Coordinates of C-alpha atoms in Angstrom, one line a residue:
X1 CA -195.2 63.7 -23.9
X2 CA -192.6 65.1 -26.4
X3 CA -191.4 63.2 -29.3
X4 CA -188.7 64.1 -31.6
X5 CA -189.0 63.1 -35.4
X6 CA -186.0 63.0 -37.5
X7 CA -186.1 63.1 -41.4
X8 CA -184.4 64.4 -43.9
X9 CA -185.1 63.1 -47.6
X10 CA -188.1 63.2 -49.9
X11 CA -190.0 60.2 -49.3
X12 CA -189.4 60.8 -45.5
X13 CA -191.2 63.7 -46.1
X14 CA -194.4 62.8 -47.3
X15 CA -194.4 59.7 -44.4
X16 CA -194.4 62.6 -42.1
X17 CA -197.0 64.8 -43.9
X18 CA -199.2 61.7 -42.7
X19 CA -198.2 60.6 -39.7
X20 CA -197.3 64.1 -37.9
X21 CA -201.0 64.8 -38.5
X22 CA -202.0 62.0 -36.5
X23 CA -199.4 62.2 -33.8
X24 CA -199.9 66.1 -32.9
X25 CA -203.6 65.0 -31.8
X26 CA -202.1 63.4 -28.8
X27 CA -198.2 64.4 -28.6
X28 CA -196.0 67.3 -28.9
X29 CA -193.7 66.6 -31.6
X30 CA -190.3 68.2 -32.8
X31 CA -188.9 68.3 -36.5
X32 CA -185.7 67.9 -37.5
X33 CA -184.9 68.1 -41.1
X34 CA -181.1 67.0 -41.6
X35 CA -181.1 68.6 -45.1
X36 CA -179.7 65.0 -46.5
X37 CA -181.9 66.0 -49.8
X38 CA -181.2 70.1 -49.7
X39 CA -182.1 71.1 -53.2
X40 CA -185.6 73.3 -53.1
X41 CA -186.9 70.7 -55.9
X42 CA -186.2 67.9 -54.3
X43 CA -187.4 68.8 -50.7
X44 CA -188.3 72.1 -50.1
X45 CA -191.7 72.5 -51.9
X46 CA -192.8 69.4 -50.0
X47 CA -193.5 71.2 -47.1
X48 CA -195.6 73.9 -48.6
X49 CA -197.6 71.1 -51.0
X50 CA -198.2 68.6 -48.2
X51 CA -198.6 71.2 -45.5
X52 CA -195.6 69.1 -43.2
X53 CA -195.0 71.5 -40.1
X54 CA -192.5 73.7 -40.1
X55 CA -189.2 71.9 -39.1
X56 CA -188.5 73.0 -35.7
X57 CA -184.8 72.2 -36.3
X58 CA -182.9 72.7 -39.9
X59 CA -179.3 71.2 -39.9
X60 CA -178.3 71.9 -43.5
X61 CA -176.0 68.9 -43.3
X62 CA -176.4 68.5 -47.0
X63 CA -174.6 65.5 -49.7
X64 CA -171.4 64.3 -48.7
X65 CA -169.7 60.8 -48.6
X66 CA -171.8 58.2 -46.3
X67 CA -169.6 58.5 -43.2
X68 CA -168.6 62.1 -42.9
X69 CA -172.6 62.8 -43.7
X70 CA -173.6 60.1 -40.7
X71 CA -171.2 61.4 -38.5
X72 CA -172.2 65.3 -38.7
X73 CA -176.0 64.6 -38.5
X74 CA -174.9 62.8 -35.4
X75 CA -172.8 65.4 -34.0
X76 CA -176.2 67.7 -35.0
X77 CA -178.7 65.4 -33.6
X78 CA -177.3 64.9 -30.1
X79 CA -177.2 69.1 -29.8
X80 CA -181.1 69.1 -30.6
X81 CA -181.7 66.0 -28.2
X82 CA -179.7 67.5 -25.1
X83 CA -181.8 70.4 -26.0
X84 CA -184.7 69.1 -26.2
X85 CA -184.9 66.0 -24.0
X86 CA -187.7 64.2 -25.7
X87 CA -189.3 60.9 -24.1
X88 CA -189.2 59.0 -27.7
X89 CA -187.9 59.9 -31.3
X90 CA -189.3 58.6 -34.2
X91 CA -187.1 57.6 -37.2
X92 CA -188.3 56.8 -40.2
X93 CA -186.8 53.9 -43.4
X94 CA -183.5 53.7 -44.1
X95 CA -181.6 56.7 -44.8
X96 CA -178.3 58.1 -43.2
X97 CA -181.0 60.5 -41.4
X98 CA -182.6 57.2 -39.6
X99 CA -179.1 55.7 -39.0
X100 CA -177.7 58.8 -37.4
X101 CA -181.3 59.5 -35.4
X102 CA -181.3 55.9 -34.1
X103 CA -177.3 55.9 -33.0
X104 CA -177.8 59.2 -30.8
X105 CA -181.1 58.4 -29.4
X106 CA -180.0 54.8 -28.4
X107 CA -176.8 56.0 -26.9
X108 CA -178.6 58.6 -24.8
X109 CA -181.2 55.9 -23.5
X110 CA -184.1 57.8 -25.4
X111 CA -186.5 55.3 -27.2
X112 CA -186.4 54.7 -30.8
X113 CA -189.7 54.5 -32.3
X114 CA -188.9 52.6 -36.1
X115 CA -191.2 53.4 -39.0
X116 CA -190.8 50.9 -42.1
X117 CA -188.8 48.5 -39.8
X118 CA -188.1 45.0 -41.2
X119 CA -187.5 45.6 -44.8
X120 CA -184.4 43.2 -46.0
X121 CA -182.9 43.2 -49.3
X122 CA -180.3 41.2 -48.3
X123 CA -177.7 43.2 -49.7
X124 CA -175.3 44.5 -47.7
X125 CA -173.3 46.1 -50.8
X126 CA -176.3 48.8 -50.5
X127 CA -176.0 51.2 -47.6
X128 CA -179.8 51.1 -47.2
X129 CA -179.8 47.6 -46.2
X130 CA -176.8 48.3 -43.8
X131 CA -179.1 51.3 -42.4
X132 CA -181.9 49.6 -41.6
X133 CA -180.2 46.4 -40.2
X134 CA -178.6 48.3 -37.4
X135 CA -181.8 50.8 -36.8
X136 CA -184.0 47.8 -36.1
X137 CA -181.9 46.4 -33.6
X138 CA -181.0 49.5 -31.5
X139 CA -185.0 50.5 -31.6
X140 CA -187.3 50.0 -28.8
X141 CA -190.6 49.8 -30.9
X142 CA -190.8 48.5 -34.4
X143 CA -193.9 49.4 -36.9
X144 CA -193.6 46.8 -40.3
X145 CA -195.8 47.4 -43.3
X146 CA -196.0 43.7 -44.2
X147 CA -196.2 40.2 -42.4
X148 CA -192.8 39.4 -44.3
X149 CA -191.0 42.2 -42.4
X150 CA -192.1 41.0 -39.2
X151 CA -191.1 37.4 -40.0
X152 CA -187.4 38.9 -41.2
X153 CA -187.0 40.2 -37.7
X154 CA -188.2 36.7 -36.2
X155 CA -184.9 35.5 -38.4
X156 CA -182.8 38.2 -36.5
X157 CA -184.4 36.9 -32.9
X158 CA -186.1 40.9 -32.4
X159 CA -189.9 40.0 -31.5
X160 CA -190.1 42.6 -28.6
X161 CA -192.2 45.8 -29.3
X162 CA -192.5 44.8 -33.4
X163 CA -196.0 45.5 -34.6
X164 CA -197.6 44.9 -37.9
X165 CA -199.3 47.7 -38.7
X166 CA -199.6 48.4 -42.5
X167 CA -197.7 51.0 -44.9
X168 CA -197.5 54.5 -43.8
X169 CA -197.0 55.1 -47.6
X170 CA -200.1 53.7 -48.2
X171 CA -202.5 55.9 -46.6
X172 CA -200.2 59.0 -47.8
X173 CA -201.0 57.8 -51.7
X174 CA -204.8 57.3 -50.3
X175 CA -205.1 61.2 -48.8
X176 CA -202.9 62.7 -51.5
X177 CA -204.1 61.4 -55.0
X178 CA -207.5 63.5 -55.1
X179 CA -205.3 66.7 -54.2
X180 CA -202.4 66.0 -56.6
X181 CA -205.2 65.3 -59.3
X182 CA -207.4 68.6 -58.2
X183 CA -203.7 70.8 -58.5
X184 CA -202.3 69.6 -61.6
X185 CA -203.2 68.0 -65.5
X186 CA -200.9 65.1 -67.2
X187 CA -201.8 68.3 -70.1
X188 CA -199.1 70.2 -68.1
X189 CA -196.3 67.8 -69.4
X190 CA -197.3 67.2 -72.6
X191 CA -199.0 63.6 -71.6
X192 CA -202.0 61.9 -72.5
X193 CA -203.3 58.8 -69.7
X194 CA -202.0 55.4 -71.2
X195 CA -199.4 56.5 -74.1
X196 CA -196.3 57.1 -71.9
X197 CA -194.0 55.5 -69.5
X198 CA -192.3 56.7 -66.3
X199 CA -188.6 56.8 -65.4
X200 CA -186.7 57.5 -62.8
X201 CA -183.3 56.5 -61.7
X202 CA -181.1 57.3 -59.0
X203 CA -179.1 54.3 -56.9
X204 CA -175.4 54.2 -57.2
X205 CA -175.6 50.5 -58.4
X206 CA -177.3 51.8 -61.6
X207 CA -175.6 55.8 -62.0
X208 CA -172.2 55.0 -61.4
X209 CA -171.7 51.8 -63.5
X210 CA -171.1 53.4 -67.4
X211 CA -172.3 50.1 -69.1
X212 CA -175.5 49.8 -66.6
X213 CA -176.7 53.3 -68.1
X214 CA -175.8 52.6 -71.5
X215 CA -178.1 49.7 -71.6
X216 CA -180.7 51.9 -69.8
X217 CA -180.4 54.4 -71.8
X218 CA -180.3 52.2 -75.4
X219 CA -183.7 50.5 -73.7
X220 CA -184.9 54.1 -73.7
X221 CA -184.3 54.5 -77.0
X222 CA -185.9 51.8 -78.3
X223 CA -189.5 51.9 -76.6
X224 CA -192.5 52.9 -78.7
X225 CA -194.2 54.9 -76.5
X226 CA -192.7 58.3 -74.9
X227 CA -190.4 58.2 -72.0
X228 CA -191.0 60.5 -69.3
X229 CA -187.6 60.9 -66.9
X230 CA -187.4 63.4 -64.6
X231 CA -183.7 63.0 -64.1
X232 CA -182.6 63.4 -60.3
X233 CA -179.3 65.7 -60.5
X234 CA -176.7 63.1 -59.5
X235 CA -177.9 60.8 -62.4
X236 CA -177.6 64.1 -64.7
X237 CA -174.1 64.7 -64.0
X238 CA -173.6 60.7 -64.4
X239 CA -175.2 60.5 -68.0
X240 CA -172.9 64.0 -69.2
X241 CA -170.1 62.4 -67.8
X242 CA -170.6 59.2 -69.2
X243 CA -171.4 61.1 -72.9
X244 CA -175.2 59.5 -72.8
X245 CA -176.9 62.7 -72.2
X246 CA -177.0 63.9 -75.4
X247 CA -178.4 61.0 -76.6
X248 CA -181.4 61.3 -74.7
X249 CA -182.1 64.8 -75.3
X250 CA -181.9 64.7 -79.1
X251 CA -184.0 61.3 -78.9
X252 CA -187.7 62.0 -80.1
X253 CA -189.4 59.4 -77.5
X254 CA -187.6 60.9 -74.5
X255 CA -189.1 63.8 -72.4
X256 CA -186.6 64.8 -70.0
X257 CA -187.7 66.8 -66.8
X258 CA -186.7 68.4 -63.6
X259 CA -187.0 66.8 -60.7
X260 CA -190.9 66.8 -60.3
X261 CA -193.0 67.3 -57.1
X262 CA -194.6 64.3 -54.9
X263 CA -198.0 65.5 -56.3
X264 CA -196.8 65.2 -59.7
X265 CA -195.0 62.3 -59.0
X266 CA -198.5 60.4 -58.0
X267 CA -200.3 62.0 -61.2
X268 CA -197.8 60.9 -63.3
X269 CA -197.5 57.0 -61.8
X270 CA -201.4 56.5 -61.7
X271 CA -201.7 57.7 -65.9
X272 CA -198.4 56.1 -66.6
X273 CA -198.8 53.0 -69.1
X274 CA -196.0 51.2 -67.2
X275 CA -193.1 52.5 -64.8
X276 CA -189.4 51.6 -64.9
X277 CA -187.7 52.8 -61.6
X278 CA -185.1 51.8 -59.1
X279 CA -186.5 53.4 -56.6
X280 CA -188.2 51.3 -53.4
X281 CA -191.4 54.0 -52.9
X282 CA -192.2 53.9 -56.3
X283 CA -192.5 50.4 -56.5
X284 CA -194.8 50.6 -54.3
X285 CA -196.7 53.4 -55.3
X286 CA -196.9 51.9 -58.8
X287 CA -198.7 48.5 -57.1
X288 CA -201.0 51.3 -55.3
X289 CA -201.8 52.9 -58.4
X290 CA -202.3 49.4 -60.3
X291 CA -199.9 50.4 -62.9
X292 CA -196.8 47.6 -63.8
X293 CA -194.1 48.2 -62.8
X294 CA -190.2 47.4 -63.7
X295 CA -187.4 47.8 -61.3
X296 CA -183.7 47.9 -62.2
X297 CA -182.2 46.1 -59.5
X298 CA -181.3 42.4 -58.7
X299 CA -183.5 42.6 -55.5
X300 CA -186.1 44.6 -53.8
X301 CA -187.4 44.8 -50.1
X302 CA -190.7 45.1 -51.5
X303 CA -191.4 41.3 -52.5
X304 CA -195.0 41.5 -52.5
X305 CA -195.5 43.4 -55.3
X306 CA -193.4 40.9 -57.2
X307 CA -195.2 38.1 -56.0
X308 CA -198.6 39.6 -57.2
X309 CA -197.2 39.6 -60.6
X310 CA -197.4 43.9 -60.7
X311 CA -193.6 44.2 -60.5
X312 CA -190.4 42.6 -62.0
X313 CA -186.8 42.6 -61.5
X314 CA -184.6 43.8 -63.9
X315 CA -180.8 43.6 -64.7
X316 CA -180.4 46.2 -67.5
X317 CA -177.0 44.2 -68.5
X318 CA -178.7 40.4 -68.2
X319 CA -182.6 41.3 -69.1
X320 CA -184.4 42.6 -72.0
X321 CA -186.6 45.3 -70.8
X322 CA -188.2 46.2 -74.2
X323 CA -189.6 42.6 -74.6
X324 CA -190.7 42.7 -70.7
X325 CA -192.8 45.7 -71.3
X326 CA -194.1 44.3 -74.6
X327 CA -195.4 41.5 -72.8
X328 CA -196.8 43.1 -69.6
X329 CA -199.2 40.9 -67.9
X330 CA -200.4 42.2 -64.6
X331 CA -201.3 39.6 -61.8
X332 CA -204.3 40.2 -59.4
X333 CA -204.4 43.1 -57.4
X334 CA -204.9 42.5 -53.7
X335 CA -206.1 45.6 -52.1
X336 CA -205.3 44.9 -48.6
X337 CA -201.7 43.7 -49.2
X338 CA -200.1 47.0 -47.3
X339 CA -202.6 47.5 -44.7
X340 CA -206.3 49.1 -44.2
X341 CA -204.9 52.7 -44.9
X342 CA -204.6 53.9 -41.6
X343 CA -201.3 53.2 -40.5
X344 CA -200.8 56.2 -39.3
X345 CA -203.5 55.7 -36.4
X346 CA -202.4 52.3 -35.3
X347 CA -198.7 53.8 -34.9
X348 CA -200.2 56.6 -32.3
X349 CA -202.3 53.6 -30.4
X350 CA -199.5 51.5 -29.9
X351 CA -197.4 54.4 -28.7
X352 CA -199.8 55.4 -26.4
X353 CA -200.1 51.8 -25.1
X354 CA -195.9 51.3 -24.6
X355 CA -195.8 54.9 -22.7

């Protein structure tokens, strides 16, 4: 049986790192990376960290607006799939990648096997939420990390082939924290466990509104503990156009950094005294590492961690975000709330079972 796996950003990534180890036990699987993150930093050395196979296909499509990127990774995709023929492909979230895999593989009558399906926002003003709405309901089989997701599909009347099987994300943070922490030191940033917190900030709902990362940034300013933000290079350009950069280089609480690996990334969020992201795997990742977390958005898809009391919602315009971290109070952690770890092996089963 041949499967074909389409991904093509960072967190994509390391979900395939952890499932593709699984699934090549019992399937012949084909990679395609669309290139929808193409900077070397920010996907690139994933595969030699995490050991990812080889892609098997690279389609360099690269950043463009939404439609002209969906519409050339489709234009890719269906190439590779006439090619290749497989008997299922597996798409993974809610990127343009898993929009555009979905579309082709649905319209040629191949079955779409959906990794993270179920998540709802319930925004529609964020493409995410508009990407994984219409993957879910073209997909034949659909693996949710939470009880929540599968009851948000019950709303939308899919209940055929919808497993819950716990977070993929999960058992990647479980396999991977003793190797990020055996490769690298928090001595390699400048950082001591406990006396910093973690930044990072990306969406378009935060970036591209000038008064949004102002208030972010004038937050940052005013924390009394270092601020660690590796800035992703769309939100670079945003700050220097917006005249905020500056300020945050010349500020003496505010480390700013590269784009860091996903190994780094994990160090950094399990020493981290709290972590302010927008960003939906970090949220979670936080919750995994037990550290509190602060997200700069009116909504997540990852309720669960606010209901445990280990992650709050943030408006940088309407909230105070100095006097929220001031006052951190973590709820009880509940190990189990993303699955036994092993999400990875549940997904093969149940795709052995369907075939």
């Amino acid at each position: 049986m041949k499967i074909v796996t389409i991904a093509g950003t960072r967190p994509q990534l390391v979900k395939i790192a952890t499932v593709s180890r699984v699934i090549r036990e019992e399937f012949t699987e084909v990679l395609v990376n669309t290139g929808q993150h193409y900077d070397y930093n920010m996907a690139g050395i994933f595969f030699e960290q995490l050991n990812i196979p080889k892609p098997d296909y690279n389609l360099g499509v690269g950043s463009m607006p939404h439609g002209k990127q969906t519409g050339s990774m489709m234009i890719k995709i269906e190439e590779v799939m006439e090619k290749e023929l497989p008997d299922a492909v597996i798409v993974y979230g809610d990127t343009n990648s898993t929009l555009a895999g979905a579309l082709v593989a649905s319209k040629l009558h191949i079955p779409v096997l959906h990794i993270e399906a179920g998540l709802r926002s319930f925004n529609k003003k964020m493409p995410e939420e508009v990407n994984r709405v219409m993957t879910d309901h073209v997909s034949d089989l659909l693996f949710t990390p939470t009880d929540r997701a599968v009851d948000n599909l019950q709303r939308e009347n899919i209940t055929k082939g919808v497993y819950q099987i716990g977070d993929v994300m999960y058992d990647a943070v479980l396999y991977n924290m003793e190797l990020a922490e055996s490769k690298h030191a928090l001595n390699e940033f400048g950082l001591e466990s406990r006396d910093y917190i973690l930044a990072t900030i990306h969406r378009a709902e935060n970036t591209d509104v000038e008064e949004k990362m102002k208030a972010i940034v004038d937050t940052f300013l005013t924390l009394n503990k270092q601020v660690f933000l590796p800035l992703h290079p769309r939100t670079k350009n945003k700050l220097a156009s917006f005249n905020l950069l500056s300020e945050l280089e010349e500020a003496s609480n505010v480390v700013i950094s590269e784009p860091v690996s996903y190994l780094e990334m994990l160090l950094l969020e399990k020493h981290a005294a709290a972590i302010i992201t927008d960003s939906g795997g970090v949220q979670k990742e936080a919750y995994f590492a037990k550290v509190p977390c602060f997200t700069l958005r009116d909504e997540t898809e990852w309720l669960e961690t606010v209901e445990a009391g280990w992650n709050q919602l943030i408006n940088p315009l309407e909230n105070n975000l100095s006097n929220a971290i001031k006052n951190i109070e973590p709820g009880h952690y509940q190990k189990s709330l993303y699955g036994d770890g092993k999400a990875a092996q549940h997904i093969v089963d149940k795709i052995k079972d369907y075939f």
